[in-house]
Amino acid sequence: MNSNTKLKGKNVLITAGAQGIGEAITKHFIDSGANVAIHYFSSADTANQLKDYAVSKGQKAIAISGDLTKEVEANALVEKTVEVFGGLDILINNAGSLVSRKMLNELEAAFWHKVMDINLTSMMFVTRAAATFLTKNENSSIVNLASLAGRKGGHPGSLVYSTSKGAILTFTRALASELGPQGTRVNAVAPGLILGTSFHNTHTTKESAAATIEGIPIQRAGNADDVARAVLFLASEYDGFITGATLDINGGVYNM
């Protein structure tokens, strides 16, 4: 991995940082010299392996479990990070899930709220808790993980997930306006078909993936490193002019 010297010594919190795209993001930050707080929900072993890897390179690292749909646990995640690192420079809001595919006529209120809480409410909780510490810096950064589904609407059965990811695009723009005067840039990435992750291993069939790849101009699916490189770029451009933007990572299948 290429090292990003702008990130050396920076304090970074990554939600769901021990699986799939989050794991790749965490590895890239570690290799760029950052201190990492790795949030996890169920992937304790990987989180601790990443922590040990960072420490072996002479950097600070902690692994913290938590259910971020619970306000008190989201607050505790941020507080523990700041307690250990002494501050916070970058927040990566990566936690999210489709949960399962359900068509409109199958939706129950409980399922709607569950998906919205996992993808959107949890992001608000963590961001609200982190913003106070981020704005203590002259420059700081937030990167939110949205999805191509938030642009196009997703495949059948992903109505709630797609709606929540579309809301993240607006959440990002609104936050950029609100936090910009305080020195915090806020951007998002919207990944398309990223194979090799538990998300697509669980929710995307081989047939569906093959059909999607046929429509991608560069004729391949993405991988977690494709997303991680973009996240690091957006996070590290402290003197940059990019905020309120969403970077589409989909091989050209959708652009605007």
PDB file of C-alpha atoms in Angstrom:
ATOM      1  CA  MET A   1       0.000   0.000   0.000  1.00  0.00           C
ATOM      2  CA  ASN A   2       1.201   3.523  -0.689  1.00  0.00           C
ATOM      3  CA  SER A   3       1.872   5.638   2.380  1.00  0.00           C
ATOM      4  CA  ASN A   4       0.043   8.938   2.797  1.00  0.00           C
ATOM      5  CA  THR A   5       2.379  11.130   4.862  1.00  0.00           C
ATOM      6  CA  LYS A   6      -0.411  13.617   5.610  1.00  0.00           C
ATOM      7  CA  LEU A   7      -1.959  10.991   7.879  1.00  0.00           C
ATOM      8  CA  LYS A   8       1.103  10.214  10.012  1.00  0.00           C
ATOM      9  CA  GLY A   9       0.252  10.658  13.672  1.00  0.00           C
ATOM     10  CA  LYS A  10      -3.394  11.528  12.992  1.00  0.00           C
ATOM     11  CA  ASN A  11      -6.065  10.044  15.263  1.00  0.00           C
ATOM     12  CA  VAL A  12      -8.713   8.155  13.309  1.00  0.00           C
ATOM     13  CA  LEU A  13     -11.936   6.453  14.392  1.00  0.00           C
ATOM     14  CA  ILE A  14     -13.360   3.865  11.963  1.00  0.00           C
ATOM     15  CA  THR A  15     -16.772   2.354  12.655  1.00  0.00           C
ATOM     16  CA  ALA A  16     -17.151  -1.282  11.618  1.00  0.00           C
ATOM     17  CA  GLY A  17     -13.421  -1.127  10.990  1.00  0.00           C
ATOM     18  CA  ALA A  18     -12.692  -4.837  11.233  1.00  0.00           C
ATOM     19  CA  GLN A  19     -14.590  -6.382   8.342  1.00  0.00           C
ATOM     20  CA  GLY A  20     -15.020  -5.933   4.606  1.00  0.00           C
ATOM     21  CA  ILE A  21     -14.415  -2.413   3.354  1.00  0.00           C
ATOM     22  CA  GLY A  22     -13.837  -1.226   6.921  1.00  0.00           C
ATOM     23  CA  GLU A  23     -10.963  -3.639   7.417  1.00  0.00           C
ATOM     24  CA  ALA A  24      -9.288  -2.420   4.224  1.00  0.00           C
ATOM     25  CA  ILE A  25      -9.759   1.199   5.299  1.00  0.00           C
ATOM     26  CA  THR A  26      -8.211   0.468   8.689  1.00  0.00           C
ATOM     27  CA  LYS A  27      -5.198  -1.263   7.115  1.00  0.00           C
ATOM     28  CA  HIS A  28      -4.609   1.667   4.780  1.00  0.00           C
ATOM     29  CA  PHE A  29      -4.719   4.154   7.658  1.00  0.00           C
ATOM     30  CA  ILE A  30      -2.285   2.038   9.663  1.00  0.00           C
ATOM     31  CA  ASP A  31       0.100   1.817   6.719  1.00  0.00           C
ATOM     32  CA  SER A  32      -0.092   5.606   6.406  1.00  0.00           C
ATOM     33  CA  GLY A  33       1.093   6.070   9.990  1.00  0.00           C
ATOM     34  CA  ALA A  34      -2.203   6.943  11.672  1.00  0.00           C
ATOM     35  CA  ASN A  35      -3.384   5.960  15.131  1.00  0.00           C
ATOM     36  CA  VAL A  36      -6.573   3.924  14.773  1.00  0.00           C
ATOM     37  CA  ALA A  37      -9.610   3.309  16.948  1.00  0.00           C
ATOM     38  CA  ILE A  38     -11.244   0.228  15.470  1.00  0.00           C
ATOM     39  CA  HIS A  39     -14.913  -0.156  16.279  1.00  0.00           C
ATOM     40  CA  TYR A  40     -16.445  -3.615  15.857  1.00  0.00           C
ATOM     41  CA  PHE A  41     -19.743  -5.284  16.579  1.00  0.00           C
ATOM     42  CA  SER A  42     -18.965  -8.985  16.165  1.00  0.00           C
ATOM     43  CA  SER A  43     -15.501  -9.247  14.556  1.00  0.00           C
ATOM     44  CA  ALA A  44     -13.376  -9.079  17.719  1.00  0.00           C
ATOM     45  CA  ASP A  45     -10.559 -11.325  16.455  1.00  0.00           C
ATOM     46  CA  THR A  46      -9.907  -9.234  13.342  1.00  0.00           C
ATOM     47  CA  ALA A  47     -10.164  -6.001  15.321  1.00  0.00           C
ATOM     48  CA  ASN A  48      -7.526  -7.197  17.756  1.00  0.00           C
ATOM     49  CA  GLN A  49      -5.278  -8.409  14.947  1.00  0.00           C
ATOM     50  CA  LEU A  50      -5.454  -4.965  13.340  1.00  0.00           C
ATOM     51  CA  LYS A  51      -4.725  -3.350  16.698  1.00  0.00           C
ATOM     52  CA  ASP A  52      -1.651  -5.537  17.150  1.00  0.00           C
ATOM     53  CA  TYR A  53      -0.501  -4.728  13.612  1.00  0.00           C
ATOM     54  CA  ALA A  54      -0.702  -0.986  14.298  1.00  0.00           C
ATOM     55  CA  VAL A  55       1.127  -1.320  17.617  1.00  0.00           C
ATOM     56  CA  SER A  56       3.869  -3.364  15.921  1.00  0.00           C
ATOM     57  CA  LYS A  57       4.466  -0.362  13.670  1.00  0.00           C
ATOM     58  CA  GLY A  58       4.825   1.972  16.652  1.00  0.00           C
ATOM     59  CA  GLN A  59       1.354   3.521  16.436  1.00  0.00           C
ATOM     60  CA  LYS A  60      -1.458   3.790  18.959  1.00  0.00           C
ATOM     61  CA  ALA A  61      -4.469   1.555  18.434  1.00  0.00           C
ATOM     62  CA  ILE A  62      -7.528   0.372  20.304  1.00  0.00           C
ATOM     63  CA  ALA A  63     -10.342  -2.025  19.475  1.00  0.00           C
ATOM     64  CA  ILE A  64     -13.747  -1.092  20.884  1.00  0.00           C
ATOM     65  CA  SER A  65     -16.983  -3.059  20.657  1.00  0.00           C
ATOM     66  CA  GLY A  66     -20.381  -1.447  20.595  1.00  0.00           C
ATOM     67  CA  ASP A  67     -23.921  -1.357  19.260  1.00  0.00           C
ATOM     68  CA  LEU A  68     -23.983   2.056  17.618  1.00  0.00           C
ATOM     69  CA  THR A  69     -27.758   2.097  17.314  1.00  0.00           C
ATOM     70  CA  LYS A  70     -27.669   2.731  21.078  1.00  0.00           C
ATOM     71  CA  GLU A  71     -26.852   6.357  21.828  1.00  0.00           C
ATOM     72  CA  VAL A  72     -24.962   5.608  25.028  1.00  0.00           C
ATOM     73  CA  GLU A  73     -22.663   3.115  23.284  1.00  0.00           C
ATOM     74  CA  ALA A  74     -21.998   5.479  20.374  1.00  0.00           C
ATOM     75  CA  ASN A  75     -21.047   8.207  22.846  1.00  0.00           C
ATOM     76  CA  ALA A  76     -18.820   5.807  24.778  1.00  0.00           C
ATOM     77  CA  LEU A  77     -16.993   4.824  21.574  1.00  0.00           C
ATOM     78  CA  VAL A  78     -15.996   8.409  20.878  1.00  0.00           C
ATOM     79  CA  GLU A  79     -15.171   9.178  24.500  1.00  0.00           C
ATOM     80  CA  LYS A  80     -12.896   6.134  24.798  1.00  0.00           C
ATOM     81  CA  THR A  81     -11.109   7.054  21.563  1.00  0.00           C
ATOM     82  CA  VAL A  82     -10.401  10.586  22.746  1.00  0.00           C
ATOM     83  CA  GLU A  83      -9.393   9.353  26.192  1.00  0.00           C
ATOM     84  CA  VAL A  84      -6.738   7.045  24.719  1.00  0.00           C
ATOM     85  CA  PHE A  85      -5.505   9.262  21.870  1.00  0.00           C
ATOM     86  CA  GLY A  86      -5.938  12.691  23.430  1.00  0.00           C
ATOM     87  CA  GLY A  87      -7.949  13.959  20.457  1.00  0.00           C
ATOM     88  CA  LEU A  88      -9.640  13.073  17.206  1.00  0.00           C
ATOM     89  CA  ASP A  89      -8.752  14.197  13.677  1.00  0.00           C
ATOM     90  CA  ILE A  90     -10.749  11.929  11.370  1.00  0.00           C
ATOM     91  CA  LEU A  91     -14.027  10.027  11.594  1.00  0.00           C
ATOM     92  CA  ILE A  92     -14.894   7.288   9.112  1.00  0.00           C
ATOM     93  CA  ASN A  93     -18.584   6.339   9.314  1.00  0.00           C
ATOM     94  CA  ASN A  94     -18.514   2.882   7.758  1.00  0.00           C
ATOM     95  CA  ALA A  95     -21.031   0.877   9.809  1.00  0.00           C
ATOM     96  CA  GLY A  96     -24.117  -0.289   7.929  1.00  0.00           C
ATOM     97  CA  SER A  97     -26.039  -3.265   6.614  1.00  0.00           C
ATOM     98  CA  LEU A  98     -28.780  -4.253   4.194  1.00  0.00           C
ATOM     99  CA  VAL A  99     -29.889  -6.815   6.845  1.00  0.00           C
ATOM    100  CA  SER A 100     -32.084  -8.718   4.366  1.00  0.00           C
ATOM    101  CA  ARG A 101     -33.981  -8.163   1.154  1.00  0.00           C
ATOM    102  CA  LYS A 102     -37.667  -7.310   1.531  1.00  0.00           C
ATOM    103  CA  MET A 103     -40.087  -5.948  -1.017  1.00  0.00           C
ATOM    104  CA  LEU A 104     -42.461  -3.097  -0.178  1.00  0.00           C
ATOM    105  CA  ASN A 105     -45.399  -5.413   0.477  1.00  0.00           C
ATOM    106  CA  GLU A 106     -43.248  -7.401   2.943  1.00  0.00           C
ATOM    107  CA  LEU A 107     -42.085  -4.435   5.018  1.00  0.00           C
ATOM    108  CA  GLU A 108     -42.950  -4.183   8.673  1.00  0.00           C
ATOM    109  CA  ALA A 109     -42.346  -1.016  10.655  1.00  0.00           C
ATOM    110  CA  ALA A 110     -39.853  -2.826  12.887  1.00  0.00           C
ATOM    111  CA  PHE A 111     -37.687  -3.806   9.900  1.00  0.00           C
ATOM    112  CA  TRP A 112     -37.818  -0.269   8.471  1.00  0.00           C
ATOM    113  CA  HIS A 113     -36.664   1.219  11.775  1.00  0.00           C
ATOM    114  CA  LYS A 114     -33.978  -1.440  12.266  1.00  0.00           C
ATOM    115  CA  VAL A 115     -32.296  -0.733   8.922  1.00  0.00           C
ATOM    116  CA  MET A 116     -32.625   3.023   9.323  1.00  0.00           C
ATOM    117  CA  ASP A 117     -31.131   2.828  12.807  1.00  0.00           C
ATOM    118  CA  ILE A 118     -28.177   0.714  11.658  1.00  0.00           C
ATOM    119  CA  ASN A 119     -27.343   2.832   8.621  1.00  0.00           C
ATOM    120  CA  LEU A 120     -28.429   6.360   9.499  1.00  0.00           C
ATOM    121  CA  THR A 121     -29.294   6.922  13.150  1.00  0.00           C
ATOM    122  CA  SER A 122     -26.062   5.281  14.316  1.00  0.00           C
ATOM    123  CA  MET A 123     -24.117   7.582  11.984  1.00  0.00           C
ATOM    124  CA  MET A 124     -25.829  10.602  13.505  1.00  0.00           C
ATOM    125  CA  PHE A 125     -25.059   9.416  17.050  1.00  0.00           C
ATOM    126  CA  VAL A 126     -21.340   8.875  16.370  1.00  0.00           C
ATOM    127  CA  THR A 127     -20.950  12.047  14.317  1.00  0.00           C
ATOM    128  CA  ARG A 128     -22.677  14.190  16.922  1.00  0.00           C
ATOM    129  CA  ALA A 129     -20.423  12.825  19.648  1.00  0.00           C
ATOM    130  CA  ALA A 130     -17.284  13.213  17.510  1.00  0.00           C
ATOM    131  CA  ALA A 131     -17.995  16.683  16.104  1.00  0.00           C
ATOM    132  CA  THR A 132     -17.123  18.469  19.342  1.00  0.00           C
ATOM    133  CA  PHE A 133     -13.644  16.954  19.316  1.00  0.00           C
ATOM    134  CA  LEU A 134     -13.116  17.295  15.571  1.00  0.00           C
ATOM    135  CA  THR A 135     -13.868  21.009  15.652  1.00  0.00           C
ATOM    136  CA  LYS A 136     -11.131  21.551  18.255  1.00  0.00           C
ATOM    137  CA  ASN A 137      -8.670  21.069  15.379  1.00  0.00           C
ATOM    138  CA  GLU A 138      -7.838  23.677  12.779  1.00  0.00           C
ATOM    139  CA  ASN A 139      -8.542  21.016  10.170  1.00  0.00           C
ATOM    140  CA  SER A 140     -10.442  17.750  10.526  1.00  0.00           C
ATOM    141  CA  SER A 141     -12.378  15.385   8.315  1.00  0.00           C
ATOM    142  CA  ILE A 142     -15.369  13.061   8.164  1.00  0.00           C
ATOM    143  CA  VAL A 143     -15.954  10.477   5.437  1.00  0.00           C
ATOM    144  CA  ASN A 144     -19.319   8.712   5.278  1.00  0.00           C
ATOM    145  CA  LEU A 145     -19.887   5.418   3.489  1.00  0.00           C
ATOM    146  CA  ALA A 146     -22.933   5.675   1.244  1.00  0.00           C
ATOM    147  CA  SER A 147     -23.643   3.355  -1.699  1.00  0.00           C
ATOM    148  CA  LEU A 148     -24.454   3.231  -5.382  1.00  0.00           C
ATOM    149  CA  ALA A 149     -27.836   2.011  -4.127  1.00  0.00           C
ATOM    150  CA  GLY A 150     -28.370   5.494  -2.704  1.00  0.00           C
ATOM    151  CA  ARG A 151     -27.919   6.899  -6.216  1.00  0.00           C
ATOM    152  CA  LYS A 152     -29.797   4.346  -8.320  1.00  0.00           C
ATOM    153  CA  GLY A 153     -32.225   2.778  -5.858  1.00  0.00           C
ATOM    154  CA  GLY A 154     -30.547  -0.616  -5.640  1.00  0.00           C
ATOM    155  CA  HIS A 155     -31.781  -4.042  -6.658  1.00  0.00           C
ATOM    156  CA  PRO A 156     -35.286  -5.288  -5.769  1.00  0.00           C
ATOM    157  CA  GLY A 157     -35.630  -5.930  -2.061  1.00  0.00           C
ATOM    158  CA  SER A 158     -33.221  -3.178  -1.020  1.00  0.00           C
ATOM    159  CA  LEU A 159     -35.783  -0.384  -0.682  1.00  0.00           C
ATOM    160  CA  VAL A 160     -35.020   0.488   2.948  1.00  0.00           C
ATOM    161  CA  TYR A 161     -31.256   0.134   2.556  1.00  0.00           C
ATOM    162  CA  SER A 162     -31.223   2.273  -0.580  1.00  0.00           C
ATOM    163  CA  THR A 163     -33.366   4.921   1.096  1.00  0.00           C
ATOM    164  CA  SER A 164     -31.028   5.093   4.078  1.00  0.00           C
ATOM    165  CA  LYS A 165     -27.963   5.351   1.831  1.00  0.00           C
ATOM    166  CA  GLY A 166     -29.608   8.097  -0.209  1.00  0.00           C
ATOM    167  CA  ALA A 167     -30.224   9.958   3.035  1.00  0.00           C
ATOM    168  CA  ILE A 168     -26.506   9.710   3.842  1.00  0.00           C
ATOM    169  CA  LEU A 169     -25.767  11.722   0.692  1.00  0.00           C
ATOM    170  CA  THR A 170     -27.969  14.540   1.996  1.00  0.00           C
ATOM    171  CA  PHE A 171     -26.647  14.121   5.545  1.00  0.00           C
ATOM    172  CA  THR A 172     -23.146  14.625   4.130  1.00  0.00           C
ATOM    173  CA  ARG A 173     -24.040  17.816   2.260  1.00  0.00           C
ATOM    174  CA  ALA A 174     -25.870  19.273   5.257  1.00  0.00           C
ATOM    175  CA  LEU A 175     -23.015  18.455   7.634  1.00  0.00           C
ATOM    176  CA  ALA A 176     -20.482  19.995   5.262  1.00  0.00           C
ATOM    177  CA  SER A 177     -22.389  23.288   5.426  1.00  0.00           C
ATOM    178  CA  GLU A 178     -22.795  23.142   9.191  1.00  0.00           C
ATOM    179  CA  LEU A 179     -19.286  22.047  10.154  1.00  0.00           C
ATOM    180  CA  GLY A 180     -17.300  23.799   7.421  1.00  0.00           C
ATOM    181  CA  PRO A 181     -16.933  27.101   9.289  1.00  0.00           C
ATOM    182  CA  GLN A 182     -15.440  25.133  12.198  1.00  0.00           C
ATOM    183  CA  GLY A 183     -12.757  23.546  10.008  1.00  0.00           C
ATOM    184  CA  THR A 184     -14.280  20.113   9.441  1.00  0.00           C
ATOM    185  CA  ARG A 185     -14.705  18.839   5.900  1.00  0.00           C
ATOM    186  CA  VAL A 186     -17.391  16.214   5.314  1.00  0.00           C
ATOM    187  CA  ASN A 187     -17.498  13.954   2.255  1.00  0.00           C
ATOM    188  CA  ALA A 188     -18.917  10.598   1.243  1.00  0.00           C
ATOM    189  CA  VAL A 189     -18.043   7.684  -0.991  1.00  0.00           C
ATOM    190  CA  ALA A 190     -20.653   5.639  -2.843  1.00  0.00           C
ATOM    191  CA  PRO A 191     -19.257   2.191  -3.705  1.00  0.00           C
ATOM    192  CA  GLY A 192     -20.861   0.035  -6.352  1.00  0.00           C
ATOM    193  CA  LEU A 193     -20.303  -3.710  -6.678  1.00  0.00           C
ATOM    194  CA  ILE A 194     -17.433  -4.451  -4.280  1.00  0.00           C
ATOM    195  CA  LEU A 195     -16.837  -8.201  -4.235  1.00  0.00           C
ATOM    196  CA  GLY A 196     -14.935 -10.137  -1.590  1.00  0.00           C
ATOM    197  CA  THR A 197     -16.876  -8.574   1.290  1.00  0.00           C
ATOM    198  CA  SER A 198     -19.371 -10.229   3.617  1.00  0.00           C
ATOM    199  CA  PHE A 199     -22.052  -7.828   2.363  1.00  0.00           C
ATOM    200  CA  HIS A 200     -22.021  -9.105  -1.206  1.00  0.00           C
ATOM    201  CA  ASN A 201     -21.138 -12.649  -0.167  1.00  0.00           C
ATOM    202  CA  THR A 202     -24.390 -12.625   1.796  1.00  0.00           C
ATOM    203  CA  HIS A 203     -26.735 -10.537  -0.341  1.00  0.00           C
ATOM    204  CA  THR A 204     -25.511 -10.856  -3.957  1.00  0.00           C
ATOM    205  CA  THR A 205     -25.739 -14.047  -5.986  1.00  0.00           C
ATOM    206  CA  LYS A 206     -23.020 -15.039  -8.450  1.00  0.00           C
ATOM    207  CA  GLU A 207     -25.535 -14.628 -11.249  1.00  0.00           C
ATOM    208  CA  SER A 208     -26.462 -11.118 -10.136  1.00  0.00           C
ATOM    209  CA  ALA A 209     -22.805 -10.128  -9.779  1.00  0.00           C
ATOM    210  CA  ALA A 210     -22.010 -11.450 -13.260  1.00  0.00           C
ATOM    211  CA  ALA A 211     -24.921  -9.525 -14.776  1.00  0.00           C
ATOM    212  CA  THR A 212     -23.823  -6.331 -13.021  1.00  0.00           C
ATOM    213  CA  ILE A 213     -20.209  -6.719 -14.182  1.00  0.00           C
ATOM    214  CA  GLU A 214     -21.406  -6.985 -17.793  1.00  0.00           C
ATOM    215  CA  GLY A 215     -22.763  -3.447 -17.477  1.00  0.00           C
ATOM    216  CA  ILE A 216     -19.620  -1.951 -15.896  1.00  0.00           C
ATOM    217  CA  PRO A 217     -17.542  -0.061 -18.484  1.00  0.00           C
ATOM    218  CA  ILE A 218     -14.188  -1.230 -17.108  1.00  0.00           C
ATOM    219  CA  GLN A 219     -15.501  -4.810 -17.042  1.00  0.00           C
ATOM    220  CA  ARG A 220     -14.670  -5.749 -13.467  1.00  0.00           C
ATOM    221  CA  ALA A 221     -16.102  -5.531 -10.001  1.00  0.00           C
ATOM    222  CA  GLY A 222     -14.472  -3.354  -7.374  1.00  0.00           C
ATOM    223  CA  ASN A 223     -12.600  -4.507  -4.313  1.00  0.00           C
ATOM    224  CA  ALA A 224     -12.242  -3.147  -0.801  1.00  0.00           C
ATOM    225  CA  ASP A 225      -8.884  -1.521  -1.553  1.00  0.00           C
ATOM    226  CA  ASP A 226     -10.493   0.519  -4.351  1.00  0.00           C
ATOM    227  CA  VAL A 227     -12.744   2.092  -1.743  1.00  0.00           C
ATOM    228  CA  ALA A 228     -10.078   2.439   0.951  1.00  0.00           C
ATOM    229  CA  ARG A 229      -7.772   4.463  -1.302  1.00  0.00           C
ATOM    230  CA  ALA A 230     -10.569   6.929  -2.046  1.00  0.00           C
ATOM    231  CA  VAL A 231     -11.498   7.240   1.629  1.00  0.00           C
ATOM    232  CA  LEU A 232      -7.907   8.006   2.586  1.00  0.00           C
ATOM    233  CA  PHE A 233      -7.650  10.672  -0.102  1.00  0.00           C
ATOM    234  CA  LEU A 234     -10.789  12.459   1.056  1.00  0.00           C
ATOM    235  CA  ALA A 235      -9.798  12.165   4.712  1.00  0.00           C
ATOM    236  CA  SER A 236      -6.287  13.500   4.249  1.00  0.00           C
ATOM    237  CA  GLU A 237      -6.868  16.579   2.081  1.00  0.00           C
ATOM    238  CA  TYR A 238      -6.695  18.977   5.021  1.00  0.00           C
ATOM    239  CA  ASP A 239      -5.802  21.932   2.835  1.00  0.00           C
ATOM    240  CA  GLY A 240      -8.193  20.852   0.101  1.00  0.00           C
ATOM    241  CA  PHE A 241     -11.314  22.434  -1.332  1.00  0.00           C
ATOM    242  CA  ILE A 242     -13.440  19.280  -1.389  1.00  0.00           C
ATOM    243  CA  THR A 243     -16.351  19.129   1.036  1.00  0.00           C
ATOM    244  CA  GLY A 244     -19.995  18.131   0.734  1.00  0.00           C
ATOM    245  CA  ALA A 245     -19.042  15.854  -2.161  1.00  0.00           C
ATOM    246  CA  THR A 246     -19.743  12.211  -2.902  1.00  0.00           C
ATOM    247  CA  LEU A 247     -17.126  10.228  -4.791  1.00  0.00           C
ATOM    248  CA  ASP A 248     -18.682   7.432  -6.870  1.00  0.00           C
ATOM    249  CA  ILE A 249     -16.613   4.226  -6.938  1.00  0.00           C
ATOM    250  CA  ASN A 250     -18.364   1.966  -9.402  1.00  0.00           C
ATOM    251  CA  GLY A 251     -16.239   1.441 -12.519  1.00  0.00           C
ATOM    252  CA  GLY A 252     -18.306   3.932 -14.490  1.00  0.00           C
ATOM    253  CA  VAL A 253     -21.630   2.115 -14.343  1.00  0.00           C
ATOM    254  CA  TYR A 254     -23.236   5.264 -12.922  1.00  0.00           C
ATOM    255  CA  ASN A 255     -21.975   8.821 -12.869  1.00  0.00           C
ATOM    256  CA  MET A 256     -23.368  12.291 -12.399  1.00  0.00           C
TER     257      MET A 256
END
